[in-house]
Coordinates of N, CA and C and ligand atoms in Angstrom, one line a residue:
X1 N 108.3 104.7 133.3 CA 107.4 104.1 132.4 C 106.6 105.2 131.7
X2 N 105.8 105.9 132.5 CA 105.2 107.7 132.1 C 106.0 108.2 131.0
X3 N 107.3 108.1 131.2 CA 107.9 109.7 130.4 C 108.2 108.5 129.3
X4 N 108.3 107.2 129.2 CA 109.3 106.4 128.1 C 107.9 106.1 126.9
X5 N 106.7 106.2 127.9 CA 105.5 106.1 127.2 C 105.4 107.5 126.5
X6 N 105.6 108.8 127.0 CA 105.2 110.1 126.7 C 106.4 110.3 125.4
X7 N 107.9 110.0 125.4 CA 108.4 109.8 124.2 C 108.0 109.2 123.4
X8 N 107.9 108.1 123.1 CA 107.2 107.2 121.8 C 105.7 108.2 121.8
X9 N 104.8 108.5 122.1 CA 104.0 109.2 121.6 C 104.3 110.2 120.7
X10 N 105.5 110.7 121.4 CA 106.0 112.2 120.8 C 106.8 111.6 119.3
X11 N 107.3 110.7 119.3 CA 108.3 110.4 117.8 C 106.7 110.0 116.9
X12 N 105.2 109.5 117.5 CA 104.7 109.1 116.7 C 104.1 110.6 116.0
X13 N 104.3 111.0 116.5 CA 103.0 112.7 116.3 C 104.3 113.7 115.5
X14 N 105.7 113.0 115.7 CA 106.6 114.0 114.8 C 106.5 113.2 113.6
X15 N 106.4 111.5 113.4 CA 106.2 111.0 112.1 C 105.0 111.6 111.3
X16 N 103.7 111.9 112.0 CA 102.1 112.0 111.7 C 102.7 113.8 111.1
X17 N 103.2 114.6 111.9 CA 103.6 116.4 111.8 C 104.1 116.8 109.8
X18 N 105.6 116.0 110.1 CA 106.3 115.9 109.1 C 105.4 115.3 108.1
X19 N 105.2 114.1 108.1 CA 103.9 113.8 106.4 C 103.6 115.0 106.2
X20 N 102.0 115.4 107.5 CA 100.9 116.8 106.7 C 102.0 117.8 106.5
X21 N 103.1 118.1 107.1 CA 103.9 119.6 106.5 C 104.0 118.8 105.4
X22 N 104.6 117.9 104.9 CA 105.6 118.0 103.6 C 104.0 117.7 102.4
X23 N 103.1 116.9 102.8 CA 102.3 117.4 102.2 C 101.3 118.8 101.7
X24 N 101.3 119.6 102.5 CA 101.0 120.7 102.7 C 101.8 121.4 101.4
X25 N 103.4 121.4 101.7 CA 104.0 121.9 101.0 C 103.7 121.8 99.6
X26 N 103.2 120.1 99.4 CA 102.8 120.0 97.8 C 102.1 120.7 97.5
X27 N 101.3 120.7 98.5 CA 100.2 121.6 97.9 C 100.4 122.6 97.5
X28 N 101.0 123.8 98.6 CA 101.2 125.0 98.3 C 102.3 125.2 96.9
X29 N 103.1 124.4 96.9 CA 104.1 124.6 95.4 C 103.7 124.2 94.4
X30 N 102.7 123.2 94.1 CA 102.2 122.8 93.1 C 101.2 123.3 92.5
X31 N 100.5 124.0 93.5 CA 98.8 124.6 93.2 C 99.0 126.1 92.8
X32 N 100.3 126.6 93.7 CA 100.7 128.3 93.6 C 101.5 128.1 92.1
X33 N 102.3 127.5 91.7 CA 103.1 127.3 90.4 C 101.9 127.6 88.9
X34 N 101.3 126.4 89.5 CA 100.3 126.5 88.7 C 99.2 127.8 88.3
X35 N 98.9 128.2 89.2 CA 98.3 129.4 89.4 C 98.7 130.8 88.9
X36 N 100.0 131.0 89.1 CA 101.1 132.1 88.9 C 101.3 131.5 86.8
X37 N 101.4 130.9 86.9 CA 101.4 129.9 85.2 C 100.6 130.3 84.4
X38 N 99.3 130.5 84.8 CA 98.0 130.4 84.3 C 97.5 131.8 84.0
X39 N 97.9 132.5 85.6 CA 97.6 134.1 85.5 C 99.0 134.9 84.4
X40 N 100.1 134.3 84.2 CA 101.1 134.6 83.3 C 100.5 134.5 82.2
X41 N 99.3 134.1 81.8 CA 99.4 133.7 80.3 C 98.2 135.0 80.1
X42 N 98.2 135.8 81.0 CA 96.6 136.5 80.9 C 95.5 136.1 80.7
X43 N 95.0 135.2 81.7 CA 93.8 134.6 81.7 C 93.5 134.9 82.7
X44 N 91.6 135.3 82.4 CA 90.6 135.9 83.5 C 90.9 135.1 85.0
X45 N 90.7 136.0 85.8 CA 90.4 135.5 87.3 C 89.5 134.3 87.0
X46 N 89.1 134.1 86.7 CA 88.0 132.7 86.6 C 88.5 131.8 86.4
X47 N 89.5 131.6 84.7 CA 90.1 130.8 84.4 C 91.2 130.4 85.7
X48 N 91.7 131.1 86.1 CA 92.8 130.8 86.5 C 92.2 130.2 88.0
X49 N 91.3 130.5 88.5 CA 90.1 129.4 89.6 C 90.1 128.5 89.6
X50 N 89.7 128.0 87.9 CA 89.3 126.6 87.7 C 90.5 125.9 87.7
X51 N 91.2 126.4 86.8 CA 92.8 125.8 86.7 C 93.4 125.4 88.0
X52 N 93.0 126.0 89.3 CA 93.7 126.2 90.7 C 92.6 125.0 91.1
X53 N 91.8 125.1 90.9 CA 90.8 124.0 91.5 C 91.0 122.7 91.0
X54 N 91.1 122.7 89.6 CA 91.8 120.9 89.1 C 93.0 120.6 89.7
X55 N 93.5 122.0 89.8 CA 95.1 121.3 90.1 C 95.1 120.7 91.8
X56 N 93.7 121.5 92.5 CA 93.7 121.0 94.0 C 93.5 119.4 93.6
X57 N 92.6 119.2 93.0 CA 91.7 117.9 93.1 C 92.4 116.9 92.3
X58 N 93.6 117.1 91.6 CA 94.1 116.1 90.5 C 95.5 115.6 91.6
X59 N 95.9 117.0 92.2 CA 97.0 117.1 92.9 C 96.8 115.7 94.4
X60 N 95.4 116.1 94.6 CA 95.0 115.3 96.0 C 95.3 113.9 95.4
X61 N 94.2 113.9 94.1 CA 94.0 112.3 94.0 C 94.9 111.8 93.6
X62 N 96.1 112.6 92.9 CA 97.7 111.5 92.7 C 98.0 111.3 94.3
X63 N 98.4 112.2 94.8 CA 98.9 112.0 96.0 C 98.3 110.8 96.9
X64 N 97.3 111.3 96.9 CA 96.3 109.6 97.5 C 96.9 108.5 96.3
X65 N 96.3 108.7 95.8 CA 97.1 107.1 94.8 C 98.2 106.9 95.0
X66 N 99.4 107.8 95.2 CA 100.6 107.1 95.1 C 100.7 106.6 96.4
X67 N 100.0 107.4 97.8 CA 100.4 106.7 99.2 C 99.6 105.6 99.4
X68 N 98.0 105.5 98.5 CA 98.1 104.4 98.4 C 98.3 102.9 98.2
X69 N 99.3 102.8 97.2 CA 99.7 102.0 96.5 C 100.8 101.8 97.0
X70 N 101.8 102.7 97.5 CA 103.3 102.3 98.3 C 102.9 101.7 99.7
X71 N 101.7 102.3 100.4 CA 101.7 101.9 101.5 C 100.9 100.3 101.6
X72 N 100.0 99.7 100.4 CA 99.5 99.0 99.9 C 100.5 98.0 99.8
X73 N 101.8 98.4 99.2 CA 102.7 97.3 98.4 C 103.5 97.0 99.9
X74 N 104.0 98.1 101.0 CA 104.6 97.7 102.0 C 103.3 96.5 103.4
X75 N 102.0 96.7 102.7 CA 100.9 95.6 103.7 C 101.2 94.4 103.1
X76 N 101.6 94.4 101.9 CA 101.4 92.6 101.3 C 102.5 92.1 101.6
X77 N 103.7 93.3 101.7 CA 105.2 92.8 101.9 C 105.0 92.4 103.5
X78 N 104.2 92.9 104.6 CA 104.4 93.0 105.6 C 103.5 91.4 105.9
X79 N 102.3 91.5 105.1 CA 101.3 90.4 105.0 C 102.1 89.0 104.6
X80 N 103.0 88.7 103.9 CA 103.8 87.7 102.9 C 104.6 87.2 104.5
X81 N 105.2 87.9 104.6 CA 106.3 87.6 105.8 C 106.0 87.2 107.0
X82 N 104.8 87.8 107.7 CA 104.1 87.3 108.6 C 103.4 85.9 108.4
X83 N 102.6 85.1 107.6 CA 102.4 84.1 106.7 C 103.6 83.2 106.8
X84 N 105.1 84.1 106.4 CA 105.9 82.7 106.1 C 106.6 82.7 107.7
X85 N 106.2 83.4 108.4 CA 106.9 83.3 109.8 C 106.0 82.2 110.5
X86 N 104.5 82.2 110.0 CA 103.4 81.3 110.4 C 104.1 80.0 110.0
X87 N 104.2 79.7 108.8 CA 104.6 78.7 108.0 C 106.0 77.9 108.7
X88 N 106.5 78.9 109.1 CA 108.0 78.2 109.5 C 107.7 78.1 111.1
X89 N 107.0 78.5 111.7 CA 106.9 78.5 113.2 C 106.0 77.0 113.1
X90 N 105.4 76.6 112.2 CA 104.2 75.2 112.3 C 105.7 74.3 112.0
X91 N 106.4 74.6 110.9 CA 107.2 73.4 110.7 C 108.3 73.3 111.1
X92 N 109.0 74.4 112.1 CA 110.4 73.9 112.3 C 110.6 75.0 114.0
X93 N 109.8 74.4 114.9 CA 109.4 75.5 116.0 C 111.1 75.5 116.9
X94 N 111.4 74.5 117.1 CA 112.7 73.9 117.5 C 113.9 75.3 117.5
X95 N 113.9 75.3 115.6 CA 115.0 76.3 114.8 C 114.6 77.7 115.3
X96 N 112.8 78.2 115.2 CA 112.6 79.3 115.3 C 112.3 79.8 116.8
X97 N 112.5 78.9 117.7 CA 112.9 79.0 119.0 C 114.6 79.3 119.1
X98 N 115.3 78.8 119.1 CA 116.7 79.3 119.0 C 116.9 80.7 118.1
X99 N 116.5 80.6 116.9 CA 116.9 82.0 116.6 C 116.0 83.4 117.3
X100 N 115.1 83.2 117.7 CA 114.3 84.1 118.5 C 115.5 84.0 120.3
X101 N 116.2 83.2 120.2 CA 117.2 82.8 121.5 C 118.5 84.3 121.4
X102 N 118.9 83.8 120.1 CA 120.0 84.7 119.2 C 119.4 86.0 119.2
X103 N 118.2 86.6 119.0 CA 118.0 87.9 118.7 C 117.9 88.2 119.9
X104 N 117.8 87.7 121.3 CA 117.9 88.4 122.5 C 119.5 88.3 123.4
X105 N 120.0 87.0 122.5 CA 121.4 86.9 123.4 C 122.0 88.4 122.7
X106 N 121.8 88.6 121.4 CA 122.5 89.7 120.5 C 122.1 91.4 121.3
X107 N 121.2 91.0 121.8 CA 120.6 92.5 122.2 C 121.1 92.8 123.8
X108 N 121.9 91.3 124.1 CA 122.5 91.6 125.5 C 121.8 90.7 126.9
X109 N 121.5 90.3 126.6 CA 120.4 88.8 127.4 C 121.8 87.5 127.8
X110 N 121.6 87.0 128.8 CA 122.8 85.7 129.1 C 122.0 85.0 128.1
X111 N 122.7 83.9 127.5 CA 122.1 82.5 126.8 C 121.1 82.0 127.5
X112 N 121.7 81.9 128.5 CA 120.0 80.9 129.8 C 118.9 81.8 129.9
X113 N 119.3 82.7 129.8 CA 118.0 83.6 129.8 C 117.2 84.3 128.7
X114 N 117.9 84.5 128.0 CA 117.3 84.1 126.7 C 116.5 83.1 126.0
X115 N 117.3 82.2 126.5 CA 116.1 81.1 126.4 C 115.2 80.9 126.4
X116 N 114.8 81.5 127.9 CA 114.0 81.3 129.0 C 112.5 82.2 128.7
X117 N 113.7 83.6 128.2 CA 112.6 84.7 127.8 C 112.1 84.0 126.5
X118 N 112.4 83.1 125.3 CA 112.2 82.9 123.8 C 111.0 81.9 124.6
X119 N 111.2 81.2 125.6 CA 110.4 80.1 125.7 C 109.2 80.2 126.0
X120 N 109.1 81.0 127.0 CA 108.0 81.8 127.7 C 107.6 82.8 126.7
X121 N 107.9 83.6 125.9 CA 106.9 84.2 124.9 C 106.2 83.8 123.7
X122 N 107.6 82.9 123.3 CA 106.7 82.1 122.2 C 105.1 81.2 123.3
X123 N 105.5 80.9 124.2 CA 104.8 79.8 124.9 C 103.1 80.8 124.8
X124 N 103.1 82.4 125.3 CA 102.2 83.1 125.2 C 101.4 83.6 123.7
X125 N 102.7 83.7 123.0 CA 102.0 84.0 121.7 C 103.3 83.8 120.4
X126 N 103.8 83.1 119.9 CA 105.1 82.7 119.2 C 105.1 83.5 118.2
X127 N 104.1 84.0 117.3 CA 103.9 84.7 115.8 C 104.0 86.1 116.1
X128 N 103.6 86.4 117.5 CA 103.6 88.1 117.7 C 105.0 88.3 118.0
X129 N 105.4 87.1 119.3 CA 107.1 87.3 119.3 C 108.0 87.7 118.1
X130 N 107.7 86.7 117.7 CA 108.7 86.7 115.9 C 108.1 87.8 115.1
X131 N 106.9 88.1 114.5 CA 106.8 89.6 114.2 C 107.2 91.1 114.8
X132 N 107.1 90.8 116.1 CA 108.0 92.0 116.9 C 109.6 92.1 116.8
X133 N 110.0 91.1 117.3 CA 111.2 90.5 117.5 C 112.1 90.4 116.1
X134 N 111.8 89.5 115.5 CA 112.5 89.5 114.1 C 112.4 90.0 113.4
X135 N 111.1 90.2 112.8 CA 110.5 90.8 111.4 C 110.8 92.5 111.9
X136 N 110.3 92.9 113.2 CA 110.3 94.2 113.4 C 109.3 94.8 112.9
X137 N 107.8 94.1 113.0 CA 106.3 94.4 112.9 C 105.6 94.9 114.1
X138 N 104.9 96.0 114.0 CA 104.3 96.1 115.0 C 103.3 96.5 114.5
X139 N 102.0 96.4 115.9 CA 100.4 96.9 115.5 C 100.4 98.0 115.6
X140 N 101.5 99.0 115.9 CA 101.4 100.2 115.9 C 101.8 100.9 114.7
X141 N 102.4 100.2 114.2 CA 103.4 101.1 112.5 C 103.0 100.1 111.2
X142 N 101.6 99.7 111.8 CA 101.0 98.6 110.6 C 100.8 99.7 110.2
X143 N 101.0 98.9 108.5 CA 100.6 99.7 107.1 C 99.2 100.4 107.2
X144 N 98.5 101.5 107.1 CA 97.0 101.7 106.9 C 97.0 102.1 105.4
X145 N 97.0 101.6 104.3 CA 96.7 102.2 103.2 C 95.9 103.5 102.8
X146 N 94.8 103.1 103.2 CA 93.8 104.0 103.0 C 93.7 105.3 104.4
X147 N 93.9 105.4 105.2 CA 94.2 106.2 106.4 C 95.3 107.0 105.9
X148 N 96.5 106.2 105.1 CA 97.8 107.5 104.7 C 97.4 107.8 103.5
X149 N 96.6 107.5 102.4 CA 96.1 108.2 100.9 C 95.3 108.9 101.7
X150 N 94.2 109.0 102.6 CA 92.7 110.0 103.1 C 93.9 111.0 103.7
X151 N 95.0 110.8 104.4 CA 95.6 111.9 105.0 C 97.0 113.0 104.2
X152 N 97.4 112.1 102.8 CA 97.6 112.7 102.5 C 97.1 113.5 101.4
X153 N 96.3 113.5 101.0 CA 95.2 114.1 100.2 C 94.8 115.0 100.7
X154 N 94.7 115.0 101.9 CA 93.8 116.2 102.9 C 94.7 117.3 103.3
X155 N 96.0 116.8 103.3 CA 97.2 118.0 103.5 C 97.8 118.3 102.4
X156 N 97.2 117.8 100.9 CA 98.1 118.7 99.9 C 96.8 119.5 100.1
X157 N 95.5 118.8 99.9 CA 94.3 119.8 99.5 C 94.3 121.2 100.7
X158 N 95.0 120.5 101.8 CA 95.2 122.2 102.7 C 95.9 122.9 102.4
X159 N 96.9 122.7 101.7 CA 98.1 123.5 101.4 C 97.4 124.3 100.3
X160 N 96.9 123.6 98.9 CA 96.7 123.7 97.7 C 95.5 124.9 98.2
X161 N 94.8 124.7 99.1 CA 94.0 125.7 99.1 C 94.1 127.2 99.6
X162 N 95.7 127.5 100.0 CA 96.1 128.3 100.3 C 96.2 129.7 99.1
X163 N 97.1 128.8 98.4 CA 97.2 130.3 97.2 C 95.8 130.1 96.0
X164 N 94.8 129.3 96.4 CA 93.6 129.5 95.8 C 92.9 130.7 96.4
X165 N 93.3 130.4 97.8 CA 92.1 131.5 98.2 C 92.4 133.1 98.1
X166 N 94.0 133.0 97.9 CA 94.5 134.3 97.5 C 93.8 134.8 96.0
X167 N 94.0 133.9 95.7 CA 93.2 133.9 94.1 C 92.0 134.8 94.3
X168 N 91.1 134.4 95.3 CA 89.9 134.9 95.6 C 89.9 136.3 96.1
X169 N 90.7 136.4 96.6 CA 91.0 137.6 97.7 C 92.0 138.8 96.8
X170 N 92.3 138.1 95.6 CA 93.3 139.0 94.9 C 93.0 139.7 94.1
X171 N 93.2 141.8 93.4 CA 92.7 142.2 92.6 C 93.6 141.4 91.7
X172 N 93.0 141.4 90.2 CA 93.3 140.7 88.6 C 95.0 141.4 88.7
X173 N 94.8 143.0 89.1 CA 95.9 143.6 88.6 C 97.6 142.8 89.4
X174 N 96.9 142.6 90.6 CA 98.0 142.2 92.2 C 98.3 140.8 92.0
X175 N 97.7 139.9 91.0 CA 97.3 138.3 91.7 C 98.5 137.9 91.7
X176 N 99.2 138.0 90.9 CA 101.0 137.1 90.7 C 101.6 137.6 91.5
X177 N 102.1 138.8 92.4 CA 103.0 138.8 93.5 C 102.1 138.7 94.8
X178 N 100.8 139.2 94.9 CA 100.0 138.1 96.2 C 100.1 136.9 96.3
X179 N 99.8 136.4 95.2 CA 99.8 134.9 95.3 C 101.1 134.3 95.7
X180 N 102.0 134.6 94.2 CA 103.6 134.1 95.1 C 104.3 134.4 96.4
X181 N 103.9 135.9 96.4 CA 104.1 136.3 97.9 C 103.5 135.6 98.9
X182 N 102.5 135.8 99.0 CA 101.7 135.1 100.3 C 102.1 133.3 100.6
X183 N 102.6 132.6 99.2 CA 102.8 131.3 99.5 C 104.2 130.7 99.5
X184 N 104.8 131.8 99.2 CA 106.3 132.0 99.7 C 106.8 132.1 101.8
X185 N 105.8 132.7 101.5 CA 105.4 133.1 103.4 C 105.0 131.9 104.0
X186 N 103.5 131.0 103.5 CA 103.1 130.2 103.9 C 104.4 129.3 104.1
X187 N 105.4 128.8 103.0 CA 105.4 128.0 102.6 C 107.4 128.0 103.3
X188 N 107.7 129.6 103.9 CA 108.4 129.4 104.8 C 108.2 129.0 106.6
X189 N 107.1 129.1 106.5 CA 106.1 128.8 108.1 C 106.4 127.5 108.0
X190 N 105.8 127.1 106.9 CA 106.0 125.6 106.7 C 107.2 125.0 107.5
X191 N 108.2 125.5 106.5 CA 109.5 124.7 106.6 C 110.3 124.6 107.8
X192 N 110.2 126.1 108.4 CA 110.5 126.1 109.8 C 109.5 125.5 110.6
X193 N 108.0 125.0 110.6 CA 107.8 124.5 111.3 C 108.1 122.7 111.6
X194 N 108.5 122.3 110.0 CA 109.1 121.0 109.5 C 110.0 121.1 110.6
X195 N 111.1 121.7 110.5 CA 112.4 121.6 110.5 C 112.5 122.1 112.5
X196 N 111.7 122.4 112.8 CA 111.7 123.1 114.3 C 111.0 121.4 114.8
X197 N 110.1 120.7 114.2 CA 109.6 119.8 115.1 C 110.5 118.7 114.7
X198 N 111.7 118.4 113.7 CA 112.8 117.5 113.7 C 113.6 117.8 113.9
X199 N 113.8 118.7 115.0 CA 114.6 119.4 115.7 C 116.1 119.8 114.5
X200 N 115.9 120.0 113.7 CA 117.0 120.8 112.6 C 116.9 121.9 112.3
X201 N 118.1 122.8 111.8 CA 117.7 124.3 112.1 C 116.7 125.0 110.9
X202 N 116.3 125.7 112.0 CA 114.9 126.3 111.4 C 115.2 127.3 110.2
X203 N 116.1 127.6 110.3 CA 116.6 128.8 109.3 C 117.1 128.2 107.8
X204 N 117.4 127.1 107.9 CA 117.8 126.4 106.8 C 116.7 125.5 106.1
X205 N 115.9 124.9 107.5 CA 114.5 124.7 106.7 C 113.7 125.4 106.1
X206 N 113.7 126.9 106.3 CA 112.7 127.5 106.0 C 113.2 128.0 104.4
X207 N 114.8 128.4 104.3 CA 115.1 128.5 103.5 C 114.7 127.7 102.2
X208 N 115.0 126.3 102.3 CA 114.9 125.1 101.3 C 114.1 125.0 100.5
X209 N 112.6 124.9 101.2 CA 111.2 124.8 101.1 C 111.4 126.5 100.3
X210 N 111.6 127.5 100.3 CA 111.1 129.0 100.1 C 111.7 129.1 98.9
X211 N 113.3 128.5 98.6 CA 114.1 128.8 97.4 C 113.3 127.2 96.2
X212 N 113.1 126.5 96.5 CA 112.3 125.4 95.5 C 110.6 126.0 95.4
X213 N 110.2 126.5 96.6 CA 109.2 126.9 95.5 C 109.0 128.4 94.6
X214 N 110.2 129.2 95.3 CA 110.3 130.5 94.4 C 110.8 129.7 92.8
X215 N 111.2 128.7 92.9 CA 112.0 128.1 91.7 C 111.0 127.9 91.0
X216 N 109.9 127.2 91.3 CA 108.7 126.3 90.6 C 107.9 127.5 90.4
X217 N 107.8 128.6 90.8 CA 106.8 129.6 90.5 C 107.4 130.1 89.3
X218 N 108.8 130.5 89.2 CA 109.3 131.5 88.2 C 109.1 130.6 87.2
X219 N 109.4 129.5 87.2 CA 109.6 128.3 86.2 C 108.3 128.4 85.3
X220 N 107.0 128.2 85.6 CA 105.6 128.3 85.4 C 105.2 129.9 84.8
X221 N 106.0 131.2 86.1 CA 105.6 132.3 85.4 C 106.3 132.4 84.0
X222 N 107.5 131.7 83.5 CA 108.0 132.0 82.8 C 106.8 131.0 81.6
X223 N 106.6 130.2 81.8 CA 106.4 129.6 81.0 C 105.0 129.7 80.5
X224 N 104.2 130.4 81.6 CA 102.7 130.7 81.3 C 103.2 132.4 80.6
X225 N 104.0 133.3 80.7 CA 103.8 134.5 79.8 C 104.3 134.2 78.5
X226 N 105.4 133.0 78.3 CA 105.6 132.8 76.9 C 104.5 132.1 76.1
X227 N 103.6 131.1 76.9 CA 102.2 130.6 75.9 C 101.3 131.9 75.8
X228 N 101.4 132.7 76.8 CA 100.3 133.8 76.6 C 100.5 134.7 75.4
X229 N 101.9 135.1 75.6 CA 102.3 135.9 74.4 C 101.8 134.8 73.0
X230 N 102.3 133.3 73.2 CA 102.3 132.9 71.5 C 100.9 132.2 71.0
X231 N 100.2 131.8 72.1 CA 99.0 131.6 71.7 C 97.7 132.8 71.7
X232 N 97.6 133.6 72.4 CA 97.3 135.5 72.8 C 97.4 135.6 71.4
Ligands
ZN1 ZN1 111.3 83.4 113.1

C-alpha cells in the first residue's frame, strides 16, 4: 500500500515537473529570441530591457490565458457530464447500476460480484462511483483553472527571466552570443532534465529543445539585423 501510494505521488510530481520544464522553456526561447532580435537591430541596452521585459509579461499573460481557458473548457466539460450522470442516476438507477456492473465484470470481477461491489458502492455514494468508475473523474486530476494559468505563467516568467538577466549582466559589445549562449545552455539543462524525469533519453532531449531554440534565435537575429540595417 506504501510504495503503490509512493508511485502515484511520483507520476503526479512528473505531470506538475514536465508542465514548469516545458514552460520554462517558453520562456527561455521566446524571451532570448526576442532579445537576440532586438539587440540585432542595434538598439541600446535599455531598449532591448524593455523589449525583454514586455515580452516576459505578454509572454506570461498569454500563457496564463490560454491554460486558462483550455483548462476552464475541460471544468465545464467535466462539470456537464457529472450533472448528466446526476440526471441519469435520479432517473433510471436500475440501468446505471448494471452498467457500473459491466465496468467491473470488464475489468475482471465475477458477475455476482460485481454486482455486489456496484451495489454496495453506489449504496455509499452512487455519483462518486460513476464519476470515478465511468466518467474517469477524480478529485485529484480535477480541472484547477486558475492554479494551471498562476503556474504556468510563473514558469515561462522563470524561464523568460533567464536571458533577461544576461541582458543585465552583459557588456553592449558581448550581449548576442551571452545571451544565446547562456540560454542555449539553460535551455539544454532544461531538456535533459524534461527528458531524464520521463525517463527518455537525455541526450536526445537535450538536443531537441537546444536545436529549436538555436532555430528561433537565428530566425529573430536574422530578422532584427535586416530592420536594423533598413530602418537605422
Ligand atoms: Zn453511469
Amino acid at each position: 500500500m506504501r510504495k503503490q501510494n509512493a508511485e502515484r505521488h511520483y507520476a503526479e510530481r512528473i505531470g506538475w515537473l514536465r508542465a514548469a520544464v516545458l514552460g520554462a522553456n517558453d520562456g527561455i526561447v521566446s524571451t532570448a529570441s526576442l532579445v537576440v532580435g532586438v539587440a540585432a537591430s542595434h538598439a541600446a541596452q535599455g531598449d532591448v530591457l524593455i523589449a525583454g521585459i514586455a515580452g516576459l509579461v505578454a509572454g506570461a499573460m498569454s500563457m496564463a490565458a490560454g491554460e486558462y481557458v483550455s483548462v476552464s473548457s475541460q471544468a465545464d466539460t467535466e462539470k456537464a457530464d457529472l450533472e448528466r450522470e446526476r440526471h441519469e442516476l435520479e432517473t433510471d438507477e436500475a440501468f446505471e447500476h448494471n452498467e457500473l456492473a459491466a465496468i467491473y465484470v470488464r475489468r475482471g470481477l465475477e458477475p455476482l460480484l460485481a454486482q455486489q461491489v456496484a451495489k454496495q458502492l453506489m449504496a455509499h455514494d452512487a455519483l462518486a462511483a460513476h464519476a470515478r468508475d465511468e466518467l474517469g473523474l477524480s478529485e485529484m486530476h480535477a480541472a484547477r483553472p486558475l492554479q494551471a494559468a498562476l503556474a504556468s505563467a510563473a514558469t515561462f516568467a522563470v524561464g523568460a527571466a533567464l536571458p533577461l538577466l544576461m541582458v543585465l549582466l552583459s557588456p553592449v559589445a558581448n550581449m548576442i552570443p551571452l545571451v544565446a549562449g547562456s540560454s542555449l545552455v539553460f535551455l539544454a539543462l532544461l531538456g535533459a532534465l524534461a527528458a531524464r524525469v520521463g525517463g527518455a533519453n537525455v541526450a536526445v532531449g537535450a538536443g531537441r529543445v537546444t536545436l529549436w531554440g538555436a532555430l528561433a534565435m537565428a530566425a529573430t537575429a536574422a530578422v532584427g539585423a535586416l530592420f536594423g540595417n533598413v530602418v537605422a
